[in-house]
Coordinates of C-alpha atoms and ligand atoms in Angstrom, one line a residue:
X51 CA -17.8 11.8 15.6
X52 CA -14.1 13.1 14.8
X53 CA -13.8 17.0 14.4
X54 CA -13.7 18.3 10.9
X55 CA -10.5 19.1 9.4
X56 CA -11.5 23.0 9.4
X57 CA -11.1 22.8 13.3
X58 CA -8.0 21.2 13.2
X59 CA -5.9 24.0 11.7
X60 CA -3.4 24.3 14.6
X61 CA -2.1 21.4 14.0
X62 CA -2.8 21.4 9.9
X63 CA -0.6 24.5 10.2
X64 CA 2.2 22.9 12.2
X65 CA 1.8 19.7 9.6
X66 CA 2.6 22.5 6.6
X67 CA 5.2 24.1 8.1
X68 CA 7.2 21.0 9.0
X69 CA 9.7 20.9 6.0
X70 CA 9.7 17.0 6.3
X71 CA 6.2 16.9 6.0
X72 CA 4.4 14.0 4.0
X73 CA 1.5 13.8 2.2
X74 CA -0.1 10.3 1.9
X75 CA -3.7 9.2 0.6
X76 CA -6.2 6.8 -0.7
X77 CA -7.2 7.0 -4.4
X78 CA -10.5 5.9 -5.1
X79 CA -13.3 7.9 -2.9
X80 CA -10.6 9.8 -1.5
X81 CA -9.0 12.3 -4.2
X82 CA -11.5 11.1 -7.2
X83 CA -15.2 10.4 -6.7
X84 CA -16.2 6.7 -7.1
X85 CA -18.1 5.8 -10.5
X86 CA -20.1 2.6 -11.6
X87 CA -16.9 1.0 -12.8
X88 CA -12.7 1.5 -11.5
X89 CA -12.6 2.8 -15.5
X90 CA -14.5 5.2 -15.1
X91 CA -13.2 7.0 -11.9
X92 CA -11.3 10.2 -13.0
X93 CA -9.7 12.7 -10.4
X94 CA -10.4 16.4 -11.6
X95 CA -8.0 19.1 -12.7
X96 CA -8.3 21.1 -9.8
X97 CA -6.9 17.9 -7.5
X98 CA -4.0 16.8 -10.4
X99 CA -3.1 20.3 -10.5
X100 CA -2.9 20.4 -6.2
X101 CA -1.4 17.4 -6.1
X102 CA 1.4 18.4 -8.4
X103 CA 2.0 21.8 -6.6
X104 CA 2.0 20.0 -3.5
X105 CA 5.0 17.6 -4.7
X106 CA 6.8 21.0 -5.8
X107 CA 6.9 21.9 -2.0
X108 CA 6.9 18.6 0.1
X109 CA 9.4 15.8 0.1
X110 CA 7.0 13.0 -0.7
X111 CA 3.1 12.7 -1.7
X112 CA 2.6 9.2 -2.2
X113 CA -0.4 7.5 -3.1
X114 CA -1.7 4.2 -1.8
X115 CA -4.5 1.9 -3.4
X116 CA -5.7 -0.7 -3.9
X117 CA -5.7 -0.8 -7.8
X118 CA -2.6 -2.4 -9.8
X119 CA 0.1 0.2 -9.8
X120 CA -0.5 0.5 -13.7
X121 CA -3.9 1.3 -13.0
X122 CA -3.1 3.9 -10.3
X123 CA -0.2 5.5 -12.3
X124 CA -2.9 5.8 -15.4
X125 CA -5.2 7.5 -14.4
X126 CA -3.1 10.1 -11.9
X127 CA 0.4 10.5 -14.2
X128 CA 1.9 13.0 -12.2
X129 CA 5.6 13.0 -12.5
X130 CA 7.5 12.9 -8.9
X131 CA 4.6 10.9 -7.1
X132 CA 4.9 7.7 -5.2
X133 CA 2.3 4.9 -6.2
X134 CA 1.8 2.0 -4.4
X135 CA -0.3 -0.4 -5.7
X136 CA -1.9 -4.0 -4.2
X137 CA -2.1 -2.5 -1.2
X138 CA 1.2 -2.2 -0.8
X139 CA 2.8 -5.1 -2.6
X140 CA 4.0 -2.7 -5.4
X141 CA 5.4 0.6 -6.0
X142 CA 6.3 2.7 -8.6
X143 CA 9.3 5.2 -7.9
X144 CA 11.3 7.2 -9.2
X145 CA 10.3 5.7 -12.8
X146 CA 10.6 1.8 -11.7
X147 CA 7.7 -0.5 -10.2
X148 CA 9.4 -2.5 -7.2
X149 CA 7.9 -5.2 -5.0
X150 CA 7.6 -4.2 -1.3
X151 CA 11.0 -4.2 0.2
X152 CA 9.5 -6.4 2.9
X153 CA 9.0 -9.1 0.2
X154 CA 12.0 -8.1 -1.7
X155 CA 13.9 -9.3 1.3
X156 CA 12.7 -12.7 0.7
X157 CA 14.3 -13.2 -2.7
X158 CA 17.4 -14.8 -1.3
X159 CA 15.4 -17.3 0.7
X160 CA 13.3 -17.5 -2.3
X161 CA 16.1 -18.7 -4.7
X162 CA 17.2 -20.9 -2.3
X163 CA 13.6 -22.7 -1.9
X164 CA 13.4 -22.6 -5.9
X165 CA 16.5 -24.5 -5.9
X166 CA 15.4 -26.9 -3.5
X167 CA 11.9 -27.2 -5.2
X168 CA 13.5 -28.0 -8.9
X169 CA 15.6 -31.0 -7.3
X170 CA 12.1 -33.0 -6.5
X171 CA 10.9 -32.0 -9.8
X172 CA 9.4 -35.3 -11.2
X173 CA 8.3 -36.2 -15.2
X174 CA 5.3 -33.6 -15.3
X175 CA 5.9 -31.4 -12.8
X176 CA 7.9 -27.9 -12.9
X177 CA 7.8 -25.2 -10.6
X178 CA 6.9 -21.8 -11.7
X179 CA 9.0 -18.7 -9.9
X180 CA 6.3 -16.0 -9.7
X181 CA 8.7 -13.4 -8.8
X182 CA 7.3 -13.3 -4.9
X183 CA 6.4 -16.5 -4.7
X184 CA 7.1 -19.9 -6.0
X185 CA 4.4 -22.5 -7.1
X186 CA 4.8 -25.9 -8.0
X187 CA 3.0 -27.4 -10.6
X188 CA 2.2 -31.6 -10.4
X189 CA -1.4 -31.7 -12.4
X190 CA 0.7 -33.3 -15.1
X191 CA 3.0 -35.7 -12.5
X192 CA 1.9 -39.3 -13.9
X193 CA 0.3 -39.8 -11.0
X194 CA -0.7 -36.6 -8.9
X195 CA -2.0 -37.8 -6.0
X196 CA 1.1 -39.5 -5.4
X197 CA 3.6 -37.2 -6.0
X198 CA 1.9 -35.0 -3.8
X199 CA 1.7 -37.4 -0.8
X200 CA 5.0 -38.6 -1.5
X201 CA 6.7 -34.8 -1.7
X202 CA 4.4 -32.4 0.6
X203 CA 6.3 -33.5 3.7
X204 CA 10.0 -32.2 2.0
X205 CA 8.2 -29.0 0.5
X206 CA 6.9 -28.0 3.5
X207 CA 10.3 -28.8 5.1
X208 CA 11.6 -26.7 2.2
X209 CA 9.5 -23.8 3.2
X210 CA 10.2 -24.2 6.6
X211 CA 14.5 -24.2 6.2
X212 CA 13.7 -20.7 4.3
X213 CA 11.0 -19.1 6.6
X214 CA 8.7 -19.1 3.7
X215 CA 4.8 -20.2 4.5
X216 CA 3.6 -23.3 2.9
X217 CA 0.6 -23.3 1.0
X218 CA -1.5 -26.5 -0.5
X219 CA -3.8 -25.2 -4.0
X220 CA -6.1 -27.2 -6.7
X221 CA -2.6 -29.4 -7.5
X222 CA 0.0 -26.7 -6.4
X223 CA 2.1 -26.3 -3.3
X224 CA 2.8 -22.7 -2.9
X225 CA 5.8 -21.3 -1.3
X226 CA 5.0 -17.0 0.1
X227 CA 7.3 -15.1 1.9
X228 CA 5.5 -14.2 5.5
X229 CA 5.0 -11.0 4.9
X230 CA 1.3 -9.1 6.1
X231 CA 1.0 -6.2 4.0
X232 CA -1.5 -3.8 4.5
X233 CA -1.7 0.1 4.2
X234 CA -0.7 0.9 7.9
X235 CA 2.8 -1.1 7.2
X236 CA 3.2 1.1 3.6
X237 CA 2.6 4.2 5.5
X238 CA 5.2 3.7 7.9
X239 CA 7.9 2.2 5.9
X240 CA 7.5 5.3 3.6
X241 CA 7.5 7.5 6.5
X242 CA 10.7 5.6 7.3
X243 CA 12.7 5.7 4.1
X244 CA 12.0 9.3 3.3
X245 CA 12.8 10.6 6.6
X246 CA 9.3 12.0 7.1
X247 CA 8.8 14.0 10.2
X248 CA 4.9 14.7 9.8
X249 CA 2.5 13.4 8.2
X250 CA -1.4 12.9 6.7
X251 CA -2.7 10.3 5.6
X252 CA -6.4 10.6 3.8
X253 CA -8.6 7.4 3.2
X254 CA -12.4 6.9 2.8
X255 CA -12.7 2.3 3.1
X256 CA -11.9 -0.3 5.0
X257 CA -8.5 -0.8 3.8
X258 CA -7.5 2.4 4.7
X259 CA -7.9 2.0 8.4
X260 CA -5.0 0.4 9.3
X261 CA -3.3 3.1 8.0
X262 CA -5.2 5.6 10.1
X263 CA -4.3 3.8 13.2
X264 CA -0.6 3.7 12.6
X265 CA -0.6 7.2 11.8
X266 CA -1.9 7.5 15.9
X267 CA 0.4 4.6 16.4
X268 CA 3.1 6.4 15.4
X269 CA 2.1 9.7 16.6
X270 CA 2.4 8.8 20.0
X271 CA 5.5 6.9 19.8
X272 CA 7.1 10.0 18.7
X273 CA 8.1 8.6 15.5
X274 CA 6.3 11.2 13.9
X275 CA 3.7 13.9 13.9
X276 CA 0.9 12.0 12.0
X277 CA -2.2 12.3 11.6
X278 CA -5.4 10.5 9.8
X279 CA -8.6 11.7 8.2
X280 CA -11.5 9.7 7.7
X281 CA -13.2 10.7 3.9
X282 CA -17.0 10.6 4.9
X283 CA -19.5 8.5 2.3
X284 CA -22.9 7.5 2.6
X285 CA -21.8 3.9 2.9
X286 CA -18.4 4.4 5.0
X287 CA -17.7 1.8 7.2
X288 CA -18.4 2.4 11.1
X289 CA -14.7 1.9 12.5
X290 CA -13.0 4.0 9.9
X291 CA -14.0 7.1 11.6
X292 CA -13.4 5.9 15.1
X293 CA -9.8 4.9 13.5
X294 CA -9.2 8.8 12.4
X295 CA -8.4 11.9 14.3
X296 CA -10.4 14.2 11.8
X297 CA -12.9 14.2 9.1
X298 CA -13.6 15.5 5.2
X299 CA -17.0 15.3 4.0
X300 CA -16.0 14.2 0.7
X301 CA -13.8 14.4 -2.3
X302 CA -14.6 18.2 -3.0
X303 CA -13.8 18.8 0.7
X304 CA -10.4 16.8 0.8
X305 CA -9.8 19.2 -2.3
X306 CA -10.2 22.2 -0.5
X307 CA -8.0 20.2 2.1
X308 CA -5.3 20.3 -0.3
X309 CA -5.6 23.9 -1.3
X310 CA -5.3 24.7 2.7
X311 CA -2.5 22.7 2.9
X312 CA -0.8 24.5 -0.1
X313 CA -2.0 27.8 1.1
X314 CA -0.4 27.2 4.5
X315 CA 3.1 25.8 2.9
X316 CA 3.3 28.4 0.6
X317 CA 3.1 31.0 3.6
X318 CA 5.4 28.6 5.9
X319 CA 8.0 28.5 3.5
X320 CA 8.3 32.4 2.4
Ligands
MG639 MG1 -10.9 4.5 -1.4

């Protein structure tokens, strides 16, 4: 079992006084206790009101879920927070929601394999441009089955030319940038882009793990001090701990985290 986060103040204390310090977490099980229904999950006052004294003193507190960016944003509503939402295909920054740059990347090839897509386009069938990815439509083709034996061969040679994967649905080919999102790649890009020289990350599910690791990952590569703590629950899974260097023994205790951590940058910074 990983050490609680009260026997970890050392390097807690080094974490707050870093002034590129980060703070990054879960949502759901993490900084609110889970309910019966998503709609019903509501994070206290005593964690809004860390959260936003937090952001007062650190470069970036970012939160990454699972839930819609909307959905995220509504029930926290902090100004001056990051929310990523989709695990990690969305954000919301600085006032604008933004696909994941590593998609966003994609949009040239993207036009280019919409373009491509539109000249096979037969009596019935259109393609639909979804933004990050393109689907094309052929229920209506006169005859289906043969427009899509007749065309998969150039869509999929389409995709190819673009480095796009190809993708075959219920009379749909789909077109999706190659892109593996999860909350390890978030957590490092974001570390990245803000310049972030430490770093926590908090999670309590499956989903978080991979963020846990990278934040061991990138620890020892020097990229920067982080460091991961495993939210305990009755019905946590196994390999979350094992993924995190310390632990909180639940929502009320990853609060008190928080007013450490504000304690500890309040003093580091005066
Ligand atoms: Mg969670």
């Amino acid at each position: 079992m990983v050490v609680h986060w009260r026997k970890a103040q050392d390097s807690l204390q080094r974490l707050a006084a870093e002034p590129r310090f980060g703070l990054f977490s879960d949502f759901d099980g993490t900084l609110a206790p889970l309910a019966a229904t998503a709609g019903q999950v509501q994070p206290s006052q005593r964690v809004l009101q860390l959260l936003s004294d937090l952001r007062e003193l650190l470069p970036v507190v970012a939160l990454i879920s699972g839930r819609s960016v909307a959905a995220l944003h509504a029930k926290v509503s902090l100004p001056g927070l990051v929310y990523v939402g989709n695990h990690g295909l969305e954000r919301l920054e600085a006032g604008e929601v933004r696909a994941n740059p590593a998609v966003q990347a994609y949009r040239p090839a993207l036009q280019a394999a919409l373009q491509a897509l539109q000249a096979l386009n037969d009596e019935g069938t259109h393609v639909e441009d979804k933004g990050l990815t393109l689907t094309m439509h052929y229920r209506q083709a006169a005859d289906p089955q043969a427009f899509a034996r007749q065309h998969e061969q150039s869509v999929r040679r389409i995709a190819a030319e673009q480095g796009l994967q190809f993708f075959t649905g219920k009379m749909v080919f789909e077109l999706r940038p190659p892109v593996e999102i999860d909350k390890g790649v978030v957590l490092r890009e974001l570390v990245q882009t803000h310049g972030i020289k430490a770093a926590l990350f908090m999670g309590d599910d499956v989903t978080d793990i991979s963020a846990l690791r990278m934040a061991g990952q990138m620890r020892q590569a020097g990229e920067c001090t982080a460091w991961g703590v495993a939210v305990q629950a009755p019905d946590a899974p196994e390999a979350l701990e094992a993924a995190a260097d310390w632990r909180a023994s639940g929502v009320e205790d990853v609060e008190d985290l928080l007013a450490w951590l504000l304690a500890a940058r309040k003093a580091s910074s005066t």
